[in-house]
Every structure is written in C-alpha cells, then in structure tokens.
C-alpha cells in the first residue's frame, strides 16, 4: 500500500506486529479504565518529580528491552540449526531485527535503565530537593521515548534500519537497499541523543551546584561520582554522534555525498561514530560501576576499600575513553603508527578497571556479607566483566585482531561487557533501590531464582560465541552450513538465550507478586544503608528537606548511626526562595513537535516538517512567557508546612 515515499508491505511478520501493537494498546486502555487510573496517568505524564521521571525512564526502557529481547530470540532461533529457515527471518529481515536489537539495547535500554536510576538516587545521595532543571529532565525523558518509538515504528512503516547498529556507509545511504530504514535510525537516535545531552547538563549542574552543606568532592558517594564523570563523557561524546547523524541525514535525504560518492569518505563516518562509540561503552558501564560500589559496600557492611583510588580510576577511565576508538578500525589500513598508539592506550585502560576490581574484592574480604539478590548480581558481575575485559585486551593486540575482527568473538566480547556489566548492574540497582521507587521490596527468593537463571543463561549464550568466532563464524550472518562445525556452539547459545527470556519473565512476575504480597511499612531503610537516600521515606517524597541536611562524612547516614542518633543533622539556615516546578504537559507536547519534524524528514514531506518546527518554536515561546506561572515559591517554613499537610 502506498504511504508517502514508500510502500507498506503486509507480510506475515508485519501483520503479526500490527496485531500485537493493537492488542497491547487496547489492553492498556481497558486496564487504565477499569482500574480508574486515568487521573494518575494524567499526573504521571505531566510530572516534574525526579523519582517519577526516573520510573518512567525505567518503564519505557523495559518496554524497549522486551522488544529488543524478542529480536534476540528471533535471531537465536534462526541460528539454532545449520541452514535453517525460521519464518521469514533470513536475508534482509534478519538484518532488520539484528540492527533494531543492537540499536535499542545500546541507546534505548542501557541508557534509560541507568539514567532512570540516576534520577532516583543522585538527588537523594547529595541532599538535593530535585535536579537543577526539572523541566529539562521531563523533556529529556520524553525525547528519549519519541526516539525509541521512531525506531520501533520503522518495522511496520516501510522497513526497519538494516545496516547494523553502527550504520556503516556507503550501505546506509543506498536507499535502493535500505529504503527509509536509515532515516528512522538517524532521527530516532538523533532525537534521543538531544535528550541525553540535556540530561548530562542537568546532572553536572545538580552535582556541582546543589550538594548539601558540607559535602566536598571527596564526600560524594561513588555512584554520584560515576554519574558526574559519565555526564561529562556524554557532553563531549554525544555532540560528535549528533554531528555525524546530521551529515548522514544530508547524505541520505539531500544527496550531499560527504560520506559516499567520488568525493566522499566512508571512513570519516567510522572515525566520527567510534569517537562517540567507545566513550559510549564507558558511558553505560561507569554508572554500573557506581551501582556495584554502593551495593557491595552496603551488603558487605563495610566502607568501600580505597575510595580515593576508586574516584581516580574512574577519572582516568573517562580520560582514556576518548583515546582508544581506533581499535575498532585496526583492519581499515590507517598504518602501523596509528595502530600501535591505539593498541597501547587500549591496553592501558584496563589498568584503572583492574584497580576497581581489586577494591571491590578487598571490600568484600573480611566483611559481613549478606547475599541478597542485589549482592548476587554484584558478585556475578566481577568474573563476568573480567572475562569481557580480558577478551578486550586480546583484541588490542593488532595482529590477533585481524583474526577476531567481524567474527562472533567480537559479539561475545561486546555482550560480556554490556550485559555482564551494564545489564547486571541495572538489575542490581533495581533490586537495591526498588523500595525508594515504589515503597516495597522485591521478593528475595523469586529474585534469586531470577538472578541465577539470568546469569547461567547469559554465560550459556555468550561463552560459546568466543569459540564459534575463533572457528570462523562471521557476525551479522543469518545462516551457516552443517560442515562448518558451528552447530553445537549455536545451539547452546540459543538455549541460553531462551533461559534468559525465562529470567526476564520471572522478574516481571516478581514485580507483580511483590506488589500484591509485600508489606509497605518498614522499608525506608531496609538494607541498613550507608548513604543519605536511606534517610528519607520510601517511596521518596517530592517535597522534602525544608532545611538541607548537613554532611559530616562520606557515608553520612552511617556516620550518624555510628556517632549520633541515627538521623541526619540539618542546617538551621532558613531559605527565602525554594523553587518547585508545577506539573506541565509542555515537555510531552514539545517531544510531539520533534516527532512531527522527524516524521516529515523521514517521509520527505516538507509541510509536515515545517509544521513541526513552527509548533516546537511556539511551545518554546509559550514556556518562556508562562515560566513565572509554572513554578511555586516557598520559604523553608512554608515548605515545612506543605510537607506536614502532604503527610497528613
């Protein structure tokens, strides 16, 4: 069926996707109506509360996690047997689910999981009432949602991107092959990236300017340190990606031939992409390092070993992350000198990571360890990430990289870092901070079943990929022959993937079961916490701290438990102007403007693009004009009275 500049195809997989989308939407409307949740939904989409925005990040991230996980299951089913033809997922269809899987997992699962936890924990850990710019925070979240929806919609609107999550040119600008797929990728990642840059500015400003009295830099909790360094990396790395995507948009839509054609240079795209791409690896792993530092210290009942060296190692990792991108391009032919320099920096970056591993181990040593689900994920992370790090150093050896490059060995390494680090860190953070989000604890018995099935399934899936890669299996391939000797490795990987899928379903069951069964009292500090987020109610209130807490130690709450009455000490200085943003729909409407602009560019309809630009500018003007009406001003005494009324 004709649809603007493309054709909508109604193959069996597209029909199934359309039916699934319709069923999910109808089910959501029915549930909200029967449960009388429309008022709550209206408040949620307009919220300025950092906790609720963090929950929305995680919820939408989990929706995209399920979609990306489904793509992974389709790929693993197709690869379970040699010369297999599962449904329609061969050739271009396989390329589409492979590209969507990678793009969603990197940009729309790992990022929102971590940014969601940042939103929930960082203001509480540093004694701030909210992030510095609540409106920015809401807009950032909705831009991420719009970007993710654009990527997901592409499958049913003419074809998903099919050039891999790296979108290499010149393939990515050949519209005869990829159709509108690259345009969906371009605009989806671009819009989401704008929101991520805004988040980094918000986090940096909050941590530098909104810390509680007495909190010097060496009293900042390690998770907040990791967020600060990550935000600085985002601020430098994501504009590079934005510039590359803008050039790709011009090549793809307007035929400028900067990355392709006689005068273009496709290697330029690789340089720009990986100049962003390798810092991105640390953007999604450093917050996980911070989560594990908080979890291990709490459940080992010990102050983190070597705090100063942990901070320094993260700073060094952040610095070196911009000096290693060429190791993705050793086979391009940049010359011996470039390869040697970047091989050395790629090996050097393992040193500060090793320091962190030993510090976590020394924190556990001699501690009174409690094996909760969050701690189980933290303990599983250490050997898993070491494997990912060792295989990374192996690829830093240039001659050996010629063997590993574009094989399943690289796929295994990538997933040992991203899943073994980021996803295990996210699950650990979910179990750890769930009481702060929702006011109840996830069931620990179900949690341990979920953790073990996920961890075992993870190693079953990705450990054999090292061997299949060394056996010669290329990445991004949808089949192999019986005589290739790859069946056993692929079959074990597929069984492991199915076990991971079972684990994700167990997590959803745990959320539902715990919501129905668990008591909701006594959860303000269920883990005997050490940092300030455990000194407030669970779930944390948006209106809090009419007088700011005073920080006397790195582990401020633990210090008060050990030296005081177990409660925080507060400043006696009354504030005359405390700003609280009112709920507003403008961030959602602004993100709708970005969606309209993207839709017009993707389908080459200038009027739609222009309408989107005009609508966005008008909304921005309206926000500026009505700013004074969108905030509430309190003194410390007035805020104290408002909190008292809210609690009553």
XYZ file of N, CA and C in Angstrom, residues 279-418:
420
model
N 33.704 6.010 23.930
C 33.233 6.629 25.172
C 31.844 6.143 25.591
N 30.986 5.815 24.609
C 29.656 5.300 24.934
C 29.735 4.010 25.753
N 30.729 3.170 25.461
C 30.904 1.945 26.252
C 31.064 2.298 27.724
N 31.860 3.322 28.012
C 32.085 3.721 29.405
C 30.943 4.565 29.936
N 30.202 5.220 29.060
C 29.000 5.939 29.482
C 27.986 4.972 30.085
N 27.906 3.759 29.548
C 26.934 2.790 30.071
C 27.548 1.816 31.073
N 28.871 1.884 31.301
C 29.458 0.976 32.291
C 29.850 1.708 33.571
N 30.252 2.984 33.481
C 30.661 3.692 34.702
C 29.535 3.801 35.729
N 28.279 4.136 35.329
C 27.208 4.135 36.340
C 27.001 2.757 36.964
N 27.194 1.685 36.164
C 27.091 0.340 36.729
C 28.190 0.119 37.768
N 29.406 0.629 37.491
C 30.475 0.563 38.493
C 30.027 1.255 39.781
N 29.387 2.409 39.642
C 28.908 3.134 40.815
C 27.855 2.356 41.584
N 26.938 1.707 40.849
C 25.908 0.876 41.498
C 26.559 -0.247 42.293
N 27.500 -0.958 41.669
C 28.159 -2.079 42.354
C 28.925 -1.593 43.580
N 29.528 -0.406 43.509
C 30.244 0.133 44.671
C 29.282 0.349 45.830
N 28.085 0.901 45.542
C 27.094 1.117 46.600
C 26.583 -0.213 47.150
N 26.288 -1.154 46.260
C 25.702 -2.432 46.671
C 26.707 -3.249 47.478
N 27.941 -3.344 46.984
C 28.946 -4.167 47.671
C 29.263 -3.589 49.041
N 29.408 -2.266 49.127
C 29.687 -1.639 50.421
C 28.542 -1.875 51.400
N 27.304 -1.747 50.929
C 26.142 -1.911 51.815
C 26.029 -3.335 52.324
N 26.142 -4.316 51.422
C 25.880 -5.703 51.821
C 27.128 -6.427 52.328
N 28.303 -5.783 52.239
C 29.477 -6.287 52.956
C 29.608 -5.602 54.310
N 28.717 -4.610 54.560
C 28.704 -3.859 55.818
C 30.064 -3.237 56.104
N 30.675 -2.676 55.042
C 31.994 -2.053 55.164
C 32.062 -0.821 54.277
N 32.847 0.153 54.725
C 33.166 1.280 53.856
C 33.939 0.763 52.646
N 33.684 1.336 51.464
C 34.346 0.877 50.249
C 35.860 0.991 50.420
N 36.580 -0.030 50.013
C 38.044 -0.031 50.117
C 38.628 0.915 49.062
N 39.543 1.788 49.489
C 40.267 2.632 48.539
C 39.385 3.632 47.815
N 38.585 4.392 48.574
C 37.663 5.350 47.951
C 38.386 6.298 46.995
N 39.496 6.867 47.439
C 40.211 7.840 46.603
C 40.689 7.215 45.305
N 41.202 5.988 45.389
C 41.673 5.318 44.171
C 40.515 4.944 43.257
N 39.337 4.691 43.833
C 38.153 4.406 43.011
C 37.752 5.644 42.215
N 37.778 6.806 42.876
C 37.449 8.055 42.176
C 38.478 8.326 41.091
N 39.755 8.196 41.433
C 40.818 8.470 40.471
C 40.747 7.520 39.281
N 40.468 6.245 39.537
C 40.402 5.273 38.438
C 39.259 5.605 37.483
N 38.111 6.084 38.007
C 37.021 6.471 37.115
C 37.394 7.684 36.280
N 38.108 8.631 36.889
C 38.559 9.802 36.133
C 39.523 9.395 35.017
N 40.429 8.470 35.315
C 41.385 8.005 34.303
C 40.663 7.248 33.191
N 39.692 6.402 33.562
C 38.908 5.682 32.553
C 38.198 6.680 31.641
N 37.593 7.707 32.233
C 36.902 8.720 31.434
C 37.839 9.425 30.478
N 39.048 9.769 30.942
C 40.029 10.442 30.088
C 40.491 9.531 28.955
N 40.849 8.294 29.299
C 41.376 7.379 28.281
C 40.305 6.915 27.298
N 39.035 7.014 27.684
C 37.977 6.509 26.805
C 37.931 7.247 25.472
N 38.455 8.465 25.426
C 38.484 9.225 24.175
C 39.746 8.958 23.355
N 40.584 8.026 23.807
C 41.877 7.812 23.159
C 42.053 6.381 22.672
N 40.946 5.672 22.460
C 41.066 4.245 22.106
C 40.214 3.848 20.893
N 39.521 4.828 20.243
C 38.500 4.431 19.277
C 39.056 3.702 18.063
N 40.337 3.909 17.740
C 40.897 3.285 16.535
C 40.968 1.764 16.663
N 40.883 1.229 17.903
C 40.950 -0.243 18.000
C 39.731 -0.909 17.355
N 38.702 -0.137 17.033
C 37.593 -0.667 16.234
C 37.931 -0.665 14.740
N 39.057 -0.054 14.386
C 39.377 0.185 12.972
C 40.777 -0.316 12.614
N 41.305 -1.286 13.373
C 42.657 -1.781 13.101
C 42.792 -2.345 11.687
N 41.705 -2.899 11.153
C 41.784 -3.535 9.828
C 41.478 -2.573 8.686
N 41.228 -1.289 8.998
C 40.889 -0.314 7.956
C 42.099 0.031 7.099
N 43.294 0.016 7.711
C 44.501 0.351 6.977
C 45.007 1.746 7.264
N 44.939 2.165 8.536
C 45.385 3.506 8.910
C 46.897 3.587 9.101
N 47.565 2.454 9.080
C 49.021 2.456 9.201
C 49.495 1.921 10.537
N 50.761 1.507 10.573
C 51.328 0.863 11.758
C 51.384 1.815 12.953
N 51.748 3.083 12.720
C 51.902 4.013 13.839
C 50.583 4.213 14.585
N 49.502 4.491 13.831
C 48.193 4.691 14.467
C 47.763 3.434 15.217
N 47.964 2.280 14.597
C 47.557 1.032 15.245
C 48.331 0.791 16.538
N 49.639 1.069 16.535
C 50.458 0.835 17.728
C 50.037 1.774 18.857
N 49.856 3.055 18.556
C 49.477 4.036 19.582
C 48.154 3.644 20.237
N 47.171 3.299 19.423
C 45.851 2.987 19.983
C 45.812 1.594 20.597
N 46.702 0.711 20.186
C 46.818 -0.582 20.873
C 47.316 -0.370 22.301
N 48.291 0.535 22.472
C 48.838 0.807 23.806
C 47.777 1.442 24.705
N 47.060 2.449 24.196
C 46.021 3.085 25.020
C 44.896 2.111 25.350
N 44.607 1.187 24.423
C 43.546 0.201 24.673
C 43.946 -0.765 25.777
N 45.235 -1.062 25.862
C 45.705 -1.914 26.964
C 45.774 -1.138 28.275
N 46.180 0.144 28.197
C 46.311 0.956 29.411
C 44.992 1.120 30.144
N 43.895 1.203 29.401
C 42.602 1.479 30.047
C 42.147 0.307 30.919
N 42.766 -0.855 30.732
C 42.445 -1.997 31.593
C 42.999 -1.819 33.004
N 44.026 -0.963 33.160
C 44.679 -0.818 34.474
C 43.735 -0.201 35.505
N 43.123 0.979 35.232
C 42.202 1.521 36.246
C 40.988 0.627 36.489
N 40.564 -0.101 35.471
C 39.457 -1.047 35.680
C 39.889 -2.162 36.617
N 41.121 -2.656 36.453
C 41.646 -3.678 37.361
C 41.720 -3.195 38.794
N 42.093 -1.919 38.983
C 42.133 -1.347 40.335
C 40.756 -1.440 40.986
N 39.722 -1.134 40.235
C 38.366 -1.191 40.780
C 37.984 -2.619 41.158
N 38.350 -3.585 40.309
C 38.028 -4.987 40.606
C 38.639 -5.389 41.948
N 39.929 -5.064 42.144
C 40.592 -5.444 43.401
C 39.993 -4.693 44.584
N 39.610 -3.431 44.404
C 38.993 -2.694 45.510
C 37.666 -3.308 45.932
N 36.864 -3.757 44.959
C 35.609 -4.434 45.310
C 35.895 -5.731 46.073
N 36.890 -6.479 45.621
C 37.234 -7.733 46.297
C 37.725 -7.474 47.720
N 38.543 -6.426 47.908
C 39.038 -6.108 49.245
C 37.918 -5.576 50.136
N 36.911 -4.945 49.539
C 35.753 -4.513 50.333
C 34.992 -5.728 50.857
N 34.840 -6.741 50.018
C 34.129 -7.960 50.422
C 34.925 -8.727 51.477
N 36.264 -8.748 51.302
C 37.134 -9.513 52.203
C 36.991 -8.993 53.640
N 36.650 -9.893 54.538
C 36.519 -9.528 55.941
C 35.206 -8.868 56.297
N 34.343 -8.690 55.315
C 33.058 -8.063 55.590
C 32.021 -9.070 56.059
N 30.939 -8.548 56.606
C 29.805 -9.391 56.994
C 28.821 -9.390 55.824
N 29.033 -10.338 54.895
C 28.338 -10.312 53.605
C 26.925 -10.863 53.741
N 25.963 -10.111 53.196
C 24.577 -10.574 53.105
C 24.280 -10.859 51.634
N 23.871 -12.078 51.344
C 23.692 -12.497 49.952
C 22.260 -12.221 49.483
N 21.955 -10.945 49.354
C 20.676 -10.546 48.769
C 20.761 -10.673 47.248
N 19.624 -10.475 46.575
C 19.618 -10.563 45.106
C 20.516 -9.488 44.494
N 20.453 -8.266 45.028
C 21.303 -7.191 44.505
C 22.779 -7.562 44.646
N 23.152 -8.151 45.789
C 24.549 -8.547 46.005
C 24.930 -9.710 45.100
N 23.999 -10.606 44.842
C 24.272 -11.734 43.946
C 24.626 -11.238 42.549
N 23.886 -10.247 42.068
C 24.221 -9.667 40.760
C 25.596 -9.004 40.794
N 25.910 -8.327 41.904
C 27.215 -7.671 42.013
C 28.349 -8.696 42.008
N 28.168 -9.799 42.714
C 29.207 -10.832 42.746
C 29.356 -11.510 41.385
N 28.235 -11.712 40.683
C 28.299 -12.323 39.350
C 28.979 -11.403 38.351
N 28.829 -10.099 38.573
C 29.439 -9.130 37.665
C 30.959 -9.256 37.608
N 31.592 -9.481 38.753
C 33.062 -9.401 38.807
C 33.725 -10.399 37.847
N 33.449 -11.702 37.924
C 34.093 -12.605 36.944
C 33.599 -12.384 35.522
N 32.329 -12.019 35.373
C 31.788 -11.806 34.022
C 32.506 -10.645 33.339
N 32.672 -9.546 34.074
C 33.306 -8.381 33.469
C 34.797 -8.606 33.259
N 35.412 -9.401 34.122
C 36.832 -9.726 33.920
C 37.008 -10.468 32.598
N 36.105 -11.407 32.304
C 36.170 -12.113 31.020
C 36.041 -11.120 29.872
N 35.063 -10.198 29.980
C 34.899 -9.182 28.938
C 36.120 -8.299 28.804
N 36.762 -7.952 29.922
C 37.955 -7.121 29.875
C 39.145 -7.838 29.266
N 39.327 -9.108 29.624
C 40.450 -9.879 29.082
C 40.316 -10.049 27.570
N 39.108 -10.367 27.100
C 38.922 -10.506 25.646
C 39.079 -9.162 24.941
N 38.807 -8.064 25.653
C 39.053 -6.742 25.082
C 40.536 -6.485 24.900
N 41.331 -6.846 25.904
C 42.781 -6.690 25.790
C 43.327 -7.579 24.670
N 42.752 -8.770 24.509
C 43.169 -9.642 23.401
C 42.981 -8.946 22.049
N 41.878 -8.210 21.923
C 41.619 -7.515 20.660
C 42.479 -6.267 20.491
N 43.106 -5.807 21.570
C 44.033 -4.683 21.456
C 45.356 -5.097 20.828
N 45.593 -6.403 20.709
C 46.798 -6.909 20.029
C 46.494 -6.912 18.529
N 47.120 -6.004 17.794
C 46.716 -5.740 16.412
C 46.752 -6.984 15.527
N 47.850 -7.759 15.503
C 47.844 -8.940 14.610
C 46.725 -9.923 14.951
N 46.471 -10.104 16.261
C 45.403 -11.026 16.655
C 44.037 -10.479 16.257
N 43.889 -9.157 16.283
C 42.594 -8.551 15.950
C 42.193 -8.850 14.512
N 43.155 -9.065 13.634
C 42.808 -9.429 12.262
C 42.055 -10.761 12.226
N 42.311 -11.628 13.199
C 41.574 -12.894 13.288
C 40.206 -12.684 13.936
N 40.179 -11.871 14.995
C 38.932 -11.693 15.736
C 37.935 -10.790 15.016
N 38.425 -9.845 14.215
C 37.585 -8.770 13.690
C 36.395 -9.302 12.893
N 35.219 -8.719 13.168
C 33.972 -9.082 12.490
C 33.620 -10.559 12.622
N 34.078 -11.179 13.698
C 33.683 -12.556 13.982
C 32.812 -12.571 15.238
N 32.278 -13.744 15.572
C 31.449 -13.856 16.769
C 32.254 -13.697 18.048
N 33.577 -13.732 17.962
C 34.406 -13.439 19.125
C 34.149 -12.003 19.600
N 34.005 -11.073 18.656
C 33.721 -9.674 18.990
C 32.311 -9.557 19.581
N 31.355 -10.302 19.032
C 29.989 -10.291 19.577
C 30.005 -10.754 21.030
N 30.771 -11.808 21.310
C 30.866 -12.324 22.674
C 31.479 -11.282 23.603
N 32.581 -10.671 23.166
C 33.232 -9.639 23.984
C 32.272 -8.491 24.278
N 31.592 -7.994 23.255
C 30.667 -6.873 23.428
C 29.606 -7.203 24.470
N 29.034 -8.398 24.401
C 27.958 -8.753 25.317
C 28.478 -9.049 26.722
N 29.705 -9.535 26.849
C 30.257 -9.721 28.193
C 30.480 -8.380 28.890
N 30.741 -7.336 28.116
C 30.889 -6.004 28.691
C 29.516 -5.377 28.939
N 28.639 -5.408 27.915
C 27.368 -4.692 28.010
C 26.355 -5.418 28.899
